[in-house]
Tab-separated table of C-alpha atoms in Angstrom:
chain	number	residue	atom	x	y	z
A	1	PRO	CA	-19.747	-3.272	-10.344
A	2	LEU	CA	-22.424	-2.640	-12.802
A	3	VAL	CA	-23.955	0.775	-14.166
A	4	LEU	CA	-27.751	0.205	-14.349
A	5	SER	CA	-29.669	3.564	-15.453
A	6	GLY	CA	-26.881	5.651	-14.395
A	7	GLU	CA	-26.202	4.078	-10.864
A	8	LEU	CA	-23.335	1.553	-9.980
A	9	GLY	CA	-24.736	-2.011	-8.804
A	10	ARG	CA	-22.586	-4.755	-7.326
A	11	VAL	CA	-22.978	-8.368	-7.641
A	12	THR	CA	-21.705	-10.420	-4.610
A	13	MET	CA	-21.107	-14.136	-5.093
A	14	GLY	CA	-20.189	-17.245	-3.056
A	15	THR	CA	-19.635	-21.025	-3.431
A	16	LEU	CA	-22.353	-23.846	-3.238
A	17	LEU	CA	-22.804	-27.108	-5.160
A	18	GLY	CA	-26.187	-27.535	-6.823
A	19	ASP	CA	-28.651	-25.489	-8.574
A	20	SER	CA	-28.315	-23.230	-11.608
A	21	TYR	CA	-29.794	-19.571	-11.394
A	22	ARG	CA	-31.022	-17.426	-14.103
A	23	ILE	CA	-31.218	-13.694	-13.726
A	24	GLU	CA	-32.714	-11.124	-16.016
A	25	LEU	CA	-30.735	-8.137	-16.530
A	26	SER	CA	-31.408	-4.739	-18.001
A	27	ALA	CA	-27.624	-4.211	-18.677
A	28	GLN	CA	-24.572	-5.812	-20.187
A	29	LEU	CA	-22.538	-7.817	-17.739
A	30	ILE	CA	-18.789	-8.073	-18.189
A	31	LEU	CA	-16.952	-10.496	-16.160
A	32	ASP	CA	-13.824	-11.280	-14.654
A	33	SER	CA	-12.054	-14.165	-15.779
A	34	ALA	CA	-12.244	-15.800	-12.422
A	35	PHE	CA	-16.055	-16.269	-12.855
A	36	VAL	CA	-15.978	-17.468	-16.303
A	37	PRO	CA	-16.213	-21.120	-15.277
A	38	CYS	CA	-19.333	-20.325	-13.053
A	39	VAL	CA	-21.240	-17.956	-15.106
A	40	GLU	CA	-22.662	-17.873	-18.644
A	41	THR	CA	-23.643	-14.732	-19.986
A	42	GLU	CA	-26.514	-14.450	-22.746
A	43	THR	CA	-25.917	-10.837	-23.536
A	44	ARG	CA	-28.332	-10.915	-26.625
A	45	LEU	CA	-30.862	-11.921	-24.220
A	46	GLN	CA	-29.918	-9.731	-21.324
A	47	ALA	CA	-29.512	-12.662	-18.904
A	48	VAL	CA	-26.896	-14.197	-16.877
A	49	THR	CA	-27.131	-18.016	-15.795
A	50	MET	CA	-24.959	-18.955	-12.891
A	51	GLN	CA	-23.879	-22.809	-12.589
A	52	THR	CA	-23.248	-24.903	-9.642
A	53	CYS	CA	-20.486	-22.603	-8.105
A	54	VAL	CA	-23.085	-19.936	-7.130
A	55	ARG	CA	-24.117	-19.667	-3.563
A	56	GLU	CA	-25.366	-16.335	-2.878
A	57	LEU	CA	-26.314	-13.708	-5.247
A	58	ARG	CA	-27.036	-10.037	-3.964
A	59	PHE	CA	-27.728	-7.007	-6.084
A	60	VAL	CA	-26.993	-3.777	-4.111
A	61	ARG	CA	-27.838	-0.374	-5.621
A	62	ILE	CA	-25.215	2.021	-5.163
A	63	SER	CA	-25.065	5.821	-6.521
A	64	THR	CA	-21.909	7.659	-6.487
A	65	SER	CA	-23.784	10.868	-6.135
A	66	HIS	CA	-24.984	9.714	-2.775
A	67	PHE	CA	-21.454	10.179	-1.244
A	68	ARG	CA	-21.281	13.760	-0.536
A	69	LEU	CA	-19.745	16.057	1.996
A	70	THR	CA	-22.527	18.541	1.442
A	71	SER	CA	-21.443	21.022	4.086
A	72	VAL	CA	-18.646	22.306	6.216
A	73	ALA	CA	-20.036	25.560	8.049
A	74	PRO	CA	-19.770	27.909	9.094
A	75	ASN	CA	-16.702	28.563	6.922
A	76	PRO	CA	-14.620	30.281	8.015
A	77	ALA	CA	-15.173	28.834	11.516
A	78	THR	CA	-14.045	30.085	15.095
A	79	GLU	CA	-15.147	27.792	17.689
A	80	SER	CA	-17.489	24.865	16.113
A	81	VAL	CA	-18.147	23.465	12.825
A	82	THR	CA	-21.381	21.411	11.415
A	83	ILE	CA	-20.510	18.840	8.956
A	84	GLN	CA	-23.358	17.356	6.759
A	85	TYR	CA	-22.705	14.237	4.858
A	86	GLU	CA	-24.486	11.634	2.544
A	87	ILE	CA	-23.350	7.867	2.303
A	88	GLY	CA	-24.680	5.710	-0.366
A	89	TYR	CA	-24.352	2.213	1.433
A	90	ALA	CA	-23.629	0.816	4.846
A	91	THR	CA	-20.088	1.442	5.291
A	92	PRO	CA	-17.652	2.465	8.138
A	93	VAL	CA	-17.044	6.452	8.293
A	94	ARG	CA	-14.115	8.615	9.438
A	95	ILE	CA	-14.290	12.316	9.363
A	96	GLU	CA	-11.031	14.086	9.710
A	97	LEU	CA	-9.328	17.509	9.665
A	98	LEU	CA	-5.868	17.754	8.029
A	99	ASP	CA	-3.637	20.578	8.102
A	100	ILE	CA	-1.962	22.054	5.003
A	101	PHE	CA	0.511	19.415	4.714
A	102	GLY	CA	-1.933	16.566	4.816
A	103	ARG	CA	-1.202	15.463	8.202
A	104	ILE	CA	-4.232	14.484	10.703
A	105	ALA	CA	-4.975	17.377	13.059
A	106	ALA	CA	-8.086	16.002	14.376
A	107	ILE	CA	-10.480	13.196	13.935
A	108	ILE	CA	-13.914	14.615	14.187
A	109	PHE	CA	-15.640	11.420	13.952
A	110	ASP	CA	-14.784	7.664	13.540
A	111	SER	CA	-17.586	4.911	13.591
A	112	GLY	CA	-14.480	2.524	14.699
A	113	GLY	CA	-15.199	-0.031	12.045
A	114	GLN	CA	-18.786	-0.108	12.541
A	115	SER	CA	-20.849	0.545	9.343
A	116	LEU	CA	-23.527	3.364	9.108
A	117	VAL	CA	-26.665	2.615	7.049
A	118	SER	CA	-27.017	4.691	3.992
A	119	GLY	CA	-28.404	7.883	4.631
A	120	ARG	CA	-27.874	11.509	5.424
A	121	TYR	CA	-25.885	12.621	8.557
A	122	HIS	CA	-24.775	15.617	10.385
A	123	LEU	CA	-22.583	16.407	13.337
A	124	THR	CA	-21.159	19.440	15.089
A	125	ALA	CA	-17.479	19.511	16.336
A	126	SER	CA	-15.693	21.870	18.413
A	127	VAL	CA	-12.617	23.378	16.674
A	128	PHE	CA	-11.548	25.829	19.212
A	129	GLU	CA	-8.545	23.843	20.203
A	130	LEU	CA	-6.961	23.851	16.846
A	131	PRO	CA	-4.854	26.973	15.618
A	132	ALA	CA	-6.000	29.320	13.119
A	133	GLY	CA	-5.279	28.287	9.437
A	134	THR	CA	-6.479	26.539	6.316
A	135	TYR	CA	-7.735	22.873	6.924
A	136	TRP	CA	-9.241	20.237	4.820
A	137	CYS	CA	-12.222	18.290	6.144
A	138	ARG	CA	-11.868	14.669	4.793
A	139	LEU	CA	-14.548	12.095	4.712
A	140	VAL	CA	-13.589	8.523	4.448
A	141	ALA	CA	-16.619	6.212	3.602
A	142	GLY	CA	-15.919	2.813	1.909
A	143	HIS	CA	-13.679	3.500	-1.139
A	144	HIS	CA	-14.663	7.275	-1.113
A	145	GLN	CA	-12.551	10.047	0.083
A	146	LEU	CA	-14.063	13.573	-0.121
A	147	LEU	CA	-12.571	16.931	0.832
A	148	GLU	CA	-13.762	20.215	1.801
A	149	PRO	CA	-11.681	23.138	2.576
A	150	LEU	CA	-12.064	24.977	6.045
A	151	LEU	CA	-10.662	27.882	7.212
A	152	LEU	CA	-10.488	28.782	11.148
A	153	VAL	CA	-10.035	32.164	12.349
A	154	ARG	CA	-9.413	33.723	15.691
């Protein structure tokens, strides 16, 4: 990953025999040793030259501030809860309610391995069947896990 103007960027590379690619960057690039035979960095020119082992190059802008569990309301809840969240890039999403021991009490939403596109989402779920108590609403999106407390009362 790269940090560009306060945002996280990612470079994806594949394999192909053939051309070299030169990319102008506005950030310093630090490479894993596995890429050293394929990539020459010229940090004083802020450029990267990729040799014959590069097939595909994609820059994806990712902002960690765009992974948020923005609202779990009402809180305390009685019968239903509305969850608002935001994801910064296309990724599978799962939303769960955990009990105070960290066990899954309910699965509110699961994209089933299908990626949701980046953006803002909201959903309403029934929590009437769960016993009163303290729970944690957990959003799992990509490598991000976010928690918000939720109190259920009767």
